[in-house]
Every structure is written in structure tokens, then in C-alpha cells.
Tab-separated table of C-alpha atoms and ligand atoms in Angstrom:
chain	number	residue	atom	x	y	z
A	30	MET	CA	-100.328	19.395	8.729
A	31	THR	CA	-98.377	22.493	7.810
A	32	THR	CA	-98.180	23.416	4.068
A	33	GLU	CA	-95.332	25.967	4.420
A	34	ILE	CA	-92.495	24.980	2.213
A	35	ASN	CA	-88.666	25.576	2.789
A	36	ILE	CA	-86.894	24.103	-0.056
A	37	GLY	CA	-83.474	25.294	1.037
A	38	LEU	CA	-84.082	24.379	4.669
A	39	GLU	CA	-82.506	27.850	5.694
A	40	GLY	CA	-82.374	27.972	9.508
A	41	VAL	CA	-84.075	24.526	9.999
A	42	LEU	CA	-82.424	22.613	12.906
A	43	VAL	CA	-82.138	19.034	11.567
A	44	GLY	CA	-79.893	17.525	14.219
A	45	ALA	CA	-77.017	18.342	16.659
A	46	THR	CA	-73.328	18.146	16.181
A	47	ALA	CA	-70.228	18.478	18.388
A	48	ILE	CA	-67.768	18.451	15.450
A	49	SER	CA	-67.772	21.882	14.184
A	50	ASN	CA	-69.399	25.163	15.037
A	51	VAL	CA	-70.146	27.739	12.469
A	52	GLU	CA	-70.933	31.032	14.142
A	53	GLY	CA	-71.935	32.972	10.968
A	54	ASP	CA	-73.145	36.232	12.828
A	55	ILE	CA	-69.617	36.744	14.264
A	56	GLY	CA	-67.671	35.124	11.504
A	57	ARG	CA	-66.245	32.323	13.644
A	58	LEU	CA	-65.476	28.582	12.934
A	59	SER	CA	-64.272	26.082	15.391
A	60	TYR	CA	-63.723	22.390	15.456
A	61	ARG	CA	-64.263	20.446	18.689
A	62	GLY	CA	-64.238	23.892	20.493
A	63	GLN	CA	-61.048	25.096	19.010
A	64	ASP	CA	-60.874	28.290	16.843
A	65	ILE	CA	-59.804	27.685	13.222
A	66	HIS	CA	-57.099	30.304	13.353
A	67	ALA	CA	-55.252	28.395	16.112
A	68	LEU	CA	-56.003	25.000	14.501
A	69	SER	CA	-54.547	26.233	11.047
A	70	GLN	CA	-51.160	26.334	12.833
A	71	GLN	CA	-51.323	22.698	13.927
A	72	SER	CA	-50.383	19.593	11.830
A	73	LEU	CA	-52.964	18.128	9.411
A	74	ALA	CA	-52.790	14.749	11.164
A	75	ALA	CA	-53.330	16.427	14.573
A	76	VAL	CA	-56.465	18.087	13.370
A	77	ILE	CA	-57.713	14.971	11.615
A	78	ALA	CA	-57.419	13.056	14.919
A	79	LEU	CA	-59.302	16.068	16.653
A	80	VAL	CA	-62.102	16.145	14.244
A	81	LEU	CA	-62.564	12.438	14.133
A	82	ALA	CA	-61.851	11.193	17.591
A	83	ASP	CA	-61.928	14.270	19.597
A	84	LYS	CA	-58.418	13.597	20.599
A	85	GLN	CA	-55.365	16.072	21.062
A	86	LEU	CA	-52.365	14.247	19.948
A	87	THR	CA	-48.800	14.845	21.144
A	88	GLU	CA	-46.318	15.944	18.634
A	89	ASP	CA	-44.862	12.307	18.407
A	90	GLU	CA	-48.317	10.961	18.076
A	91	ALA	CA	-49.174	13.407	15.428
A	92	LYS	CA	-45.906	12.333	13.466
A	93	ALA	CA	-46.770	8.668	13.865
A	94	PHE	CA	-50.388	9.113	12.647
A	95	ASP	CA	-49.103	11.175	9.614
A	96	ALA	CA	-46.778	8.410	8.678
A	97	TRP	CA	-49.804	5.882	9.083
A	98	LEU	CA	-51.978	8.037	6.851
A	99	ALA	CA	-49.241	8.418	4.247
A	100	ALA	CA	-48.618	4.671	4.113
A	101	GLU	CA	-52.404	3.903	3.779
A	102	SER	CA	-52.717	6.494	1.037
A	103	GLU	CA	-51.753	3.967	-1.597
A	104	LEU	CA	-53.895	2.113	-4.118
A	105	GLY	CA	-53.990	-1.516	-4.642
A	106	ALA	CA	-53.537	-3.387	-7.993
A	107	VAL	CA	-57.284	-3.758	-8.568
A	108	GLU	CA	-58.055	-0.045	-7.741
A	109	LEU	CA	-55.200	1.080	-10.111
A	110	ARG	CA	-56.475	-1.219	-12.888
A	111	VAL	CA	-59.969	0.365	-12.601
A	112	LEU	CA	-58.568	3.920	-12.799
A	113	GLU	CA	-56.487	2.929	-15.870
A	114	GLN	CA	-59.658	1.806	-17.683
A	115	LEU	CA	-61.493	4.989	-17.075
A	116	GLY	CA	-61.793	7.613	-19.933
A	117	ARG	CA	-59.154	10.327	-19.241
A	118	GLY	CA	-61.587	13.204	-19.969
A	119	LEU	CA	-63.403	12.373	-16.584
A	120	HIS	CA	-63.523	15.004	-13.857
A	121	PRO	CA	-61.521	13.923	-10.803
A	122	MET	CA	-64.837	14.333	-8.788
A	123	ALA	CA	-66.470	11.927	-10.917
A	124	VAL	CA	-63.582	9.497	-10.558
A	125	LEU	CA	-63.617	9.887	-6.698
A	126	GLN	CA	-67.369	9.163	-6.723
A	127	ALA	CA	-66.939	6.258	-9.028
A	128	LEU	CA	-64.269	4.574	-6.776
A	129	ALA	CA	-65.838	5.277	-3.346
A	130	PRO	CA	-67.966	2.105	-3.156
A	131	ILE	CA	-65.205	-0.236	-4.512
A	132	THR	CA	-62.207	0.968	-2.474
A	133	ASP	CA	-60.506	-1.704	-0.513
A	134	THR	CA	-60.528	-0.512	3.155
A	135	GLN	CA	-58.133	-3.130	4.496
A	136	ALA	CA	-55.366	-1.363	6.474
A	137	ARG	CA	-51.749	-2.231	5.457
A	138	ASN	CA	-50.765	-1.308	8.979
A	139	PRO	CA	-52.528	-1.269	12.188
A	140	LEU	CA	-54.001	2.114	13.238
A	141	PRO	CA	-51.809	3.607	15.943
A	142	ALA	CA	-53.161	2.340	19.368
A	143	PHE	CA	-53.820	5.910	20.475
A	144	LEU	CA	-56.722	6.272	18.142
A	145	PRO	CA	-59.876	4.126	18.385
A	146	LYS	CA	-59.696	0.749	16.382
A	147	GLU	CA	-63.152	1.059	15.075
A	148	LEU	CA	-61.945	4.185	12.967
A	149	GLU	CA	-59.312	2.062	11.025
A	150	LYS	CA	-61.170	1.060	7.972
A	151	ALA	CA	-62.902	4.484	7.715
A	152	LEU	CA	-59.579	6.208	7.882
A	153	VAL	CA	-58.150	3.988	5.281
A	154	LEU	CA	-60.993	5.044	2.924
A	155	ALA	CA	-60.493	8.592	3.667
A	156	ALA	CA	-56.737	8.471	3.294
A	157	LYS	CA	-57.215	6.710	-0.142
A	158	GLN	CA	-59.118	9.648	-1.489
A	159	SER	CA	-55.761	11.496	-1.787
A	160	ALA	CA	-54.232	8.357	-3.529
A	161	ILE	CA	-56.993	8.320	-6.088
A	162	VAL	CA	-56.621	11.965	-6.857
A	163	ARG	CA	-52.719	11.631	-7.084
A	164	ALA	CA	-52.973	8.625	-9.413
A	165	TRP	CA	-55.746	10.131	-11.520
A	166	HIS	CA	-53.763	13.438	-11.966
A	167	ASN	CA	-50.613	11.514	-12.891
A	168	LEU	CA	-52.392	9.241	-15.304
A	169	CYS	CA	-53.968	12.162	-17.054
A	170	GLN	CA	-51.147	14.565	-16.974
A	171	PHE	CA	-48.055	12.303	-17.285
A	172	GLY	CA	-49.316	8.944	-18.561
A	173	SER	CA	-48.069	6.973	-15.643
A	174	LEU	CA	-47.632	7.211	-11.824
A	175	VAL	CA	-45.062	9.327	-10.392
A	176	GLU	CA	-42.574	7.344	-8.352
A	177	LEU	CA	-42.609	8.642	-4.832
A	178	PRO	CA	-39.520	8.423	-2.529
A	179	ALA	CA	-39.978	6.626	0.750
A	180	GLY	CA	-40.603	8.622	3.912
A	181	LEU	CA	-42.868	11.363	2.437
A	182	GLY	CA	-45.601	12.639	4.651
A	183	PHE	CA	-49.400	12.535	3.984
A	184	ALA	CA	-49.725	15.963	2.441
A	185	GLU	CA	-46.234	15.925	1.138
A	186	LYS	CA	-47.073	12.900	-1.101
A	187	LEU	CA	-49.714	14.880	-2.908
A	188	LEU	CA	-47.478	17.967	-3.632
A	189	TYR	CA	-44.527	15.559	-4.718
A	190	ALA	CA	-46.873	13.749	-7.091
A	191	PHE	CA	-48.442	16.805	-8.680
A	192	ASN	CA	-45.156	18.511	-9.225
A	193	ARG	CA	-42.708	15.527	-9.813
A	194	ALA	CA	-40.322	17.190	-7.396
A	195	GLN	CA	-39.671	17.477	-3.646
A	196	PRO	CA	-41.951	20.232	-2.378
A	197	SER	CA	-40.521	22.861	0.198
A	198	ALA	CA	-41.463	22.594	3.840
A	199	HIS	CA	-43.218	25.984	3.312
A	200	ALA	CA	-45.313	24.515	0.524
A	201	VAL	CA	-46.295	21.375	2.550
A	202	ARG	CA	-47.263	23.643	5.496
A	203	ALA	CA	-49.507	25.824	3.222
A	204	LEU	CA	-51.260	22.652	1.907
A	205	GLU	CA	-51.812	21.384	5.340
A	206	THR	CA	-53.270	24.803	6.311
A	207	VAL	CA	-55.580	24.831	3.289
A	208	GLN	CA	-56.780	21.301	4.036
A	209	ILE	CA	-57.353	22.043	7.742
A	210	LEU	CA	-59.471	24.984	6.762
A	211	GLN	CA	-61.773	22.918	4.720
A	212	MET	CA	-62.021	19.789	6.844
A	213	ASP	CA	-65.561	20.347	8.379
A	214	HIS	CA	-68.266	22.853	8.274
A	215	SER	CA	-71.253	21.617	10.242
A	216	PHE	CA	-74.314	20.629	8.104
A	217	ASN	CA	-73.215	21.972	4.788
A	218	ALA	CA	-74.792	20.420	1.587
A	219	GLY	CA	-72.293	17.689	1.259
A	220	THR	CA	-72.347	16.589	4.939
A	221	PHE	CA	-76.129	16.718	4.993
A	222	ALA	CA	-76.349	14.553	1.797
A	223	GLY	CA	-73.942	12.109	3.608
A	224	ARG	CA	-76.242	12.097	6.516
A	225	VAL	CA	-79.322	11.321	4.423
A	226	VAL	CA	-77.568	8.335	2.950
A	227	ALA	CA	-76.244	7.137	6.375
A	228	SER	CA	-79.897	7.439	7.654
A	229	THR	CA	-80.799	4.461	5.505
A	230	LYS	CA	-78.145	2.422	7.096
A	231	ALA	CA	-76.078	2.329	4.040
A	232	SER	CA	-72.325	2.167	4.257
A	233	LEU	CA	-69.772	4.796	4.980
A	234	ALA	CA	-68.625	4.394	1.392
A	235	ALA	CA	-72.104	5.028	0.059
A	236	SER	CA	-72.454	7.946	2.340
A	237	ILE	CA	-69.205	9.503	1.176
A	238	GLY	CA	-70.391	8.853	-2.396
A	239	GLY	CA	-73.429	11.127	-1.734
A	240	SER	CA	-71.210	13.819	-0.194
A	241	LEU	CA	-68.939	13.841	-3.033
A	242	GLY	CA	-71.684	14.402	-5.520
A	243	ALA	CA	-73.107	17.358	-3.508
A	244	LEU	CA	-69.595	18.787	-3.205
A	245	SER	CA	-69.005	18.865	-6.864
A	246	GLY	CA	-71.501	21.398	-7.622
A	247	PRO	CA	-70.500	25.211	-8.270
A	248	LEU	CA	-72.678	26.455	-5.497
A	249	HIS	CA	-70.842	24.307	-3.068
A	250	GLY	CA	-67.296	22.901	-3.410
A	251	GLY	CA	-67.179	23.304	-7.133
A	252	ALA	CA	-67.093	27.174	-6.656
A	253	ASP	CA	-63.250	26.950	-6.100
A	254	GLU	CA	-62.560	25.926	-9.700
A	255	ALA	CA	-65.333	28.231	-10.970
A	256	ALA	CA	-63.891	31.290	-9.222
A	257	VAL	CA	-60.587	30.939	-10.924
A	258	MET	CA	-62.260	30.178	-14.299
A	259	MET	CA	-64.246	33.498	-13.684
A	260	ALA	CA	-61.074	35.415	-13.006
A	261	ARG	CA	-59.374	34.064	-16.049
A	262	GLU	CA	-62.362	35.022	-18.175
A	263	ILE	CA	-62.275	38.701	-16.755
A	264	GLY	CA	-58.726	38.713	-17.744
A	265	SER	CA	-57.248	41.537	-15.667
A	266	ALA	CA	-57.911	43.679	-12.563
A	267	ASP	CA	-58.999	46.653	-14.486
A	268	GLN	CA	-61.824	44.737	-16.286
A	269	ALA	CA	-63.348	43.501	-12.932
A	270	ALA	CA	-65.602	46.307	-12.039
A	271	ALA	CA	-67.473	46.404	-15.386
A	272	TRP	CA	-67.518	42.586	-15.494
A	273	VAL	CA	-69.075	42.358	-11.945
A	274	SER	CA	-71.598	44.987	-12.688
A	275	THR	CA	-72.893	43.446	-15.874
A	276	ALA	CA	-72.902	39.973	-14.208
A	277	LEU	CA	-74.947	41.193	-11.184
A	278	ALA	CA	-77.354	43.119	-13.612
A	279	ASN	CA	-77.933	39.734	-15.470
A	280	LYS	CA	-78.488	37.819	-12.046
A	281	VAL	CA	-75.140	35.864	-12.477
A	282	LYS	CA	-73.683	34.598	-9.228
A	283	ILE	CA	-70.181	35.689	-8.676
A	284	MET	CA	-68.350	32.340	-7.702
A	285	GLY	CA	-66.594	32.270	-4.440
A	286	MET	CA	-68.690	35.163	-2.997
A	287	GLY	CA	-71.432	34.885	-0.494
A	288	HIS	CA	-72.481	32.349	2.047
A	289	ARG	CA	-75.535	30.914	3.635
A	290	GLU	CA	-74.285	30.980	7.122
A	291	TYR	CA	-71.742	33.761	7.228
A	292	ARG	CA	-72.960	37.381	7.702
A	293	ARG	CA	-69.352	38.436	8.242
A	294	LEU	CA	-66.156	37.487	6.579
A	295	ASP	CA	-65.709	33.899	6.133
A	296	PRO	CA	-62.807	33.212	8.652
A	297	ARG	CA	-61.279	30.662	6.270
A	298	ALA	CA	-61.199	33.318	3.567
A	299	ALA	CA	-59.568	35.775	6.026
A	300	ILE	CA	-56.773	33.262	6.403
A	301	LEU	CA	-56.480	32.339	2.776
A	302	LYS	CA	-56.418	35.787	1.255
A	303	PRO	CA	-52.934	36.804	2.691
A	304	MET	CA	-51.571	33.379	1.888
A	305	ALA	CA	-52.804	33.580	-1.717
A	306	ARG	CA	-51.038	37.151	-1.845
A	307	GLN	CA	-47.887	35.712	-0.493
A	308	PHE	CA	-47.760	32.750	-2.672
A	309	CYS	CA	-48.759	34.574	-5.841
A	310	GLU	CA	-46.515	37.650	-5.558
A	311	GLY	CA	-44.099	37.905	-8.390
A	312	THR	CA	-45.439	34.527	-9.879
A	313	GLN	CA	-47.386	33.933	-13.143
A	314	TYR	CA	-50.522	34.095	-10.876
A	315	GLN	CA	-49.986	37.613	-9.593
A	316	GLY	CA	-52.324	38.877	-12.293
A	317	LEU	CA	-54.968	36.354	-11.457
A	318	MET	CA	-54.646	37.263	-7.763
A	319	ASP	CA	-54.999	41.026	-8.538
A	320	THR	CA	-58.186	40.227	-10.585
A	321	LEU	CA	-59.794	38.264	-7.674
A	322	VAL	CA	-58.940	41.240	-5.263
A	323	ALA	CA	-60.633	43.567	-7.678
A	324	VAL	CA	-63.653	41.328	-8.130
A	325	GLU	CA	-64.068	41.116	-4.317
A	326	GLU	CA	-63.971	44.931	-4.157
A	327	ALA	CA	-66.312	45.387	-6.995
A	328	CYS	CA	-68.791	43.009	-5.464
A	329	GLN	CA	-68.556	44.807	-2.120
A	330	ASP	CA	-69.117	48.218	-3.973
A	331	GLU	CA	-72.105	46.866	-5.919
A	332	PHE	CA	-73.878	45.304	-2.896
A	333	GLY	CA	-72.949	48.300	-0.807
A	334	LYS	CA	-75.024	50.405	-3.138
A	335	LYS	CA	-78.025	48.365	-2.410
A	336	GLY	CA	-77.266	48.576	1.337
A	337	LYS	CA	-76.271	44.832	1.362
A	338	GLU	CA	-72.955	43.129	2.503
A	339	ILE	CA	-71.205	40.264	0.561
A	340	HIS	CA	-67.989	38.648	1.530
A	341	ALA	CA	-65.659	36.043	-0.131
A	342	ASN	CA	-66.004	32.530	1.088
A	343	LEU	CA	-63.578	29.719	1.428
A	344	GLU	CA	-63.593	29.094	-2.240
A	345	PHE	CA	-62.630	32.681	-3.556
A	346	TYR	CA	-58.826	32.698	-2.760
A	347	LYS	CA	-58.165	28.988	-2.250
A	348	GLY	CA	-57.612	28.282	-6.020
A	349	ALA	CA	-54.906	30.942	-6.123
A	350	VAL	CA	-53.052	29.215	-3.295
A	351	TYR	CA	-53.569	25.868	-5.039
A	352	LEU	CA	-52.198	27.094	-8.426
A	353	ALA	CA	-49.122	28.508	-6.710
A	354	LEU	CA	-48.618	24.863	-5.169
A	355	GLY	CA	-48.807	23.341	-8.632
A	356	ILE	CA	-52.305	22.033	-8.413
A	357	SER	CA	-54.512	22.924	-11.431
A	358	GLU	CA	-58.026	23.841	-11.604
A	359	PRO	CA	-59.655	20.520	-12.417
A	360	TYR	CA	-58.083	19.069	-9.280
A	361	PHE	CA	-59.159	21.863	-6.814
A	362	THR	CA	-62.482	20.367	-5.749
A	363	SER	CA	-61.118	16.819	-5.532
A	364	LEU	CA	-58.417	18.107	-3.128
A	365	PHE	CA	-61.224	19.852	-1.157
A	366	ALA	CA	-62.878	16.313	-0.880
A	367	CYS	CA	-59.522	14.828	0.361
A	368	ALA	CA	-59.767	17.108	3.320
A	369	ARG	CA	-63.558	17.211	3.796
A	370	VAL	CA	-63.736	13.404	3.820
A	371	PHE	CA	-62.475	13.382	7.286
A	372	GLY	CA	-65.219	15.611	8.316
A	373	TRP	CA	-67.764	13.514	6.472
A	374	THR	CA	-66.461	10.422	8.260
A	375	ALA	CA	-66.712	12.152	11.678
A	376	HIS	CA	-70.286	13.131	10.815
A	377	PHE	CA	-71.274	9.474	9.693
A	378	PHE	CA	-70.052	8.125	13.146
A	379	GLU	CA	-71.717	10.902	15.020
A	380	PHE	CA	-75.100	10.411	13.121
A	381	ASN	CA	-74.922	6.668	13.778
A	382	GLN	CA	-74.836	7.288	17.636
A	383	ASP	CA	-78.445	8.194	17.312
A	384	PRO	CA	-79.747	7.389	13.929
A	385	ARG	CA	-83.069	8.080	12.349
A	386	LEU	CA	-84.256	7.650	8.835
A	387	ILE	CA	-84.321	11.096	7.130
A	388	ARG	CA	-87.515	11.218	5.133
A	389	PRO	CA	-89.150	14.658	4.740
A	390	ARG	CA	-92.582	15.290	3.074
A	391	ALA	CA	-93.496	16.940	-0.312
A	392	LEU	CA	-96.695	18.944	-0.996
A	393	TYR	CA	-98.366	17.168	-3.847
A	394	ILE	CA	-99.435	19.543	-6.599
A	395	GLY	CA	-99.934	17.141	-9.423
A	396	LYS	CA	-103.257	15.945	-11.030
B	18	LIG	N1	-73.216	36.519	-6.549
B	18	LIG	C1	-74.246	37.228	-6.796
B	18	LIG	N2	-75.349	37.449	-5.915
B	18	LIG	C2	-75.238	36.726	-4.752
B	18	LIG	C3	-74.111	35.909	-4.417
B	18	LIG	C4	-73.234	35.723	-5.336
B	18	LIG	N3	-72.067	35.056	-5.306
B	18	LIG	N4	-74.451	35.342	-3.266
B	18	LIG	C5	-75.494	35.783	-2.910
B	18	LIG	N5	-76.022	36.730	-3.701
B	18	LIG	C6	-77.359	37.486	-3.611
B	18	LIG	C7	-78.430	36.654	-4.257
B	18	LIG	O1	-78.569	37.037	-5.602
B	18	LIG	C8	-79.661	37.150	-3.517
B	18	LIG	O2	-80.062	38.312	-3.884
B	18	LIG	P1	-81.636	38.834	-3.816
B	18	LIG	O3	-81.900	38.699	-2.317
B	18	LIG	O4	-81.598	40.119	-4.378
B	18	LIG	O5	-82.185	37.751	-4.606
B	18	LIG	C9	-79.066	37.149	-2.129
B	18	LIG	O6	-77.756	37.437	-2.135
B	18	LIG	C10	-79.137	35.899	-1.315
B	18	LIG	O7	-78.649	34.869	-2.049
B	18	LIG	P2	-79.066	33.330	-2.036
B	18	LIG	O8	-78.370	32.740	-3.161
B	18	LIG	O9	-80.579	33.231	-1.987
B	18	LIG	O10	-78.431	32.917	-0.711
B	18	LIG	P3	-77.958	31.478	-0.336
B	18	LIG	O11	-78.089	31.412	1.090
B	18	LIG	O12	-78.718	30.431	-0.995
B	18	LIG	O13	-76.596	31.639	-0.853
B	18	LIG	C11	-74.707	30.664	-1.860
B	18	LIG	C12	-75.441	30.945	-0.547
B	18	LIG	C13	-75.425	29.618	-2.605
B	18	LIG	C14	-73.390	30.244	-1.365
B	18	LIG	C15	-74.564	31.851	-2.712
B	18	LIG	O14	-73.902	32.967	-1.999
B	18	LIG	C16	-73.756	31.663	-3.962
B	18	LIG	O15	-74.363	31.110	-4.921
B	18	LIG	N6	-72.476	32.012	-4.060
B	18	LIG	C17	-71.660	31.669	-5.207
B	18	LIG	C18	-71.164	30.163	-5.182
B	18	LIG	C19	-70.315	29.809	-4.128
B	18	LIG	O16	-69.254	30.582	-3.826
B	18	LIG	N7	-70.400	28.780	-3.366
B	18	LIG	C20	-69.469	28.192	-2.416
B	18	LIG	C21	-70.078	28.397	-1.092
B	18	LIG	S1	-68.797	27.846	0.178
B	18	LIG	C22	-68.908	26.210	0.108
B	18	LIG	O17	-69.889	25.665	-0.246
B	18	LIG	C23	-67.727	25.502	0.547
């Protein structure tokens, strides 16, 4: 029996996946063999179908699937009553975790026939994550649900509900791009947590509950909110270098920087940075964006002095895009979950093709 301990499982192969490929040494990410740069131009519904069913939809099919997702992204009376009873101070990630096991997965409409019927309930559960976030936001911010006009698309509904106004096509496209970028990422902590739950033969909802908990932490998905809070604390771009230098001297982690897998720039950050610049330019978020850029540069300088490299990850510039789209900090990670839930679901089905209880071993060091 080996007594070598690897708490973080760095580099340990714990399974195989055909869903996404993270090539950290060359800074490349692909879903089902397609590069994330090309996928980020596709529609959200098309990428969901690709990730979950490995199916390339036609434009008409993608439109029909988006309409189906939008229609399923509604809560029933019981789910709404539960939400209304919850204390308004709860973080949206806690709310998502609370509702996952009690969500009704009965579809309102049959899943379009070009997708496998066995995905129907799972897709209802996934689509409802957006409905929960919308409803929770509206209850906390406005005291009641925003009435949505008929015919809105899946992502469009989110933006309409957050802003109480019809979003521009440009804004909807931007949200779809951000959601595509964060849909899947191999065996990240959240996905692995979901696999552990699935390995006990627990339900998809239980597995998603586990993934949601892991995603909420600031070393994982919670870094999106933490990075913007950090930039706000720093205050302005000219304070960034001194702040970063003090933080690193005190072993404080810079949120949104660094990644376990990427040795080069995270390809998702490479797409998000110019988007954030474009969306923040000339807005109230310009100063925040300048601060983020200055923090990234200061981090690279500091690490460069030690002969090391560090790069922004997905979380660093994402918040600036979300803010410009009218999505405030407490909702960042829950919107991440609204996208990643499709990846988690794909992993749940993939895992169950060849399941095995995940039960590692500990070295006993007690009395
Ligand atoms: N700030 C400061 N130092 C850092 C950072 C950072 N963000 N990231 C890495 N380092 C340093 C560590 O201090 C460590 O230095 P040392 O070797 O001198 O001790 C070295 O780089 C290795 O860092 P680890 O934390 O051991 O590496 P790990 O693989 O565990 O890190 C992680 C990955 C957790 C993402 C880390 O980079 C981090 O904490 N980043 C900030 C949080 C964050 O942005 N998380 C989101 C990741 S993306 C996602 O989950 C969707």
C-alpha cells in the first residue's frame, strides 16, 4: 500500500471524458473536438446540444431548441412559493443548491425530436436554474417577478428580467458567448464533485447540488464575484501595483488569476478581455475595467520577477462583462451555474455509462 498523499489530486487521472478537452500547455479548450473560439460564435442552444448530445444542430433546429429551453425555464407555483418563503439575504448560489432536489422536472412541452428523449427531464432541470436565478433576483431587487413578454429566447429572458427592459441583440449575443465559454471544463472541482455524488447512484439533482456547492467557493466559480470585489477595494488603476505587491507579500491570492491546468493564457479570458473592454468603454465600469487590467499587469510583473508566469483565468474579466449587461456581483456565480449545469449534466450521463463508486483512501494519523 502506497502512503504518498496527493490532497489536490494534481495530475491524477480519475477517468476519461469525450465532452471537453483542456490543453493547458498550449492554452486551448474544445468541446466535442471543436475549438472554443469557433464555438463562442455559435448560438447558446447549438452549443448546449453539442455538449450534451454531441449533436450539431441546423440553424432551424437550434432556434426550435432555444424556444423549448426558454419555455421550460419557468417555475411552477410550488417552486415559486418555496422561493418566496426564503430569507432575502440568501446568496443566489445557496438558493440554487436549496432548490435543486425539489425542482419539478416534468416538461411543459416535449423535447424536440432531434434530441434524445432521455435528456428531457435533465434539460428541464438545467433550464430551470435560469428561472430560479431570475426569480430570486426579481424578488430580492424588485419585490416581485418581472412580467416577461412572450417569445423571448432562453438567454434573452435572463437579461430582460434583470434589466426590466428589452435587451439589445448585441447584449443577448454577449451573454450567450459568456455562457458558452463557461459551459464545460473537463474534471474541474464542481464537475468532479458531481461525479462523486453520481457514483453513489444518487439522482442527477443530487449530483448537481454537489456541483453547485463546489462551484460557489472563491477558488472556483466564486472567484468571479471576488475579482470584482477586489477591484472595487483597490479603487483605481494607479493603486493596483502597490495593492498587488502587498497582497502577494502577505500570501493573499489574487482572485481571477492563475489556474491549475493552464500554463498559458486561459483561452476563455483571451475572449472575455476584449469583450469587457468594449462593453465597459465610456460606461460607469470603465474605471473598474482599468483597475482589472492594471492588476493583471502588476501580477505578471511581480511573478515575472520570480521567473514565474501567471495569467488571468475565466473569472477575471467576466464580471466586467456581466456588470455592463446589468448583472450585479451577487448573481455572477449563479449565472455561471446556469451555463455549467449543462456540462455537469453531460458528465452525469457520461459517468453513468461506466459507473464506479468513487471511494478513495485516507492515511490514518490519529490515536
Ligand atoms: N494569486 C497569488 N498567487 C497565486 C495565485 C493567485 N491567484 N495563483 C497561483 N498562485 C501562486 C501560489 O501562491 C503558489 O505559489 P508558491 O509556489 O510560491 O507557493 C503557486 O502560484 C501555485 O499556486 P497553487 O494555488 O498551489 O496552485 P493551484 O493549482 O492550486 O491553483 C488556483 C489554482 C486555486 C485557481 C489558484 O491559481 C488560485 O487560487 N487562484 C485564485 C482563485 C481563482 O481565480 N479561482 C478561479 C479558477 S477558474 C475556475 O475555477 C472556473
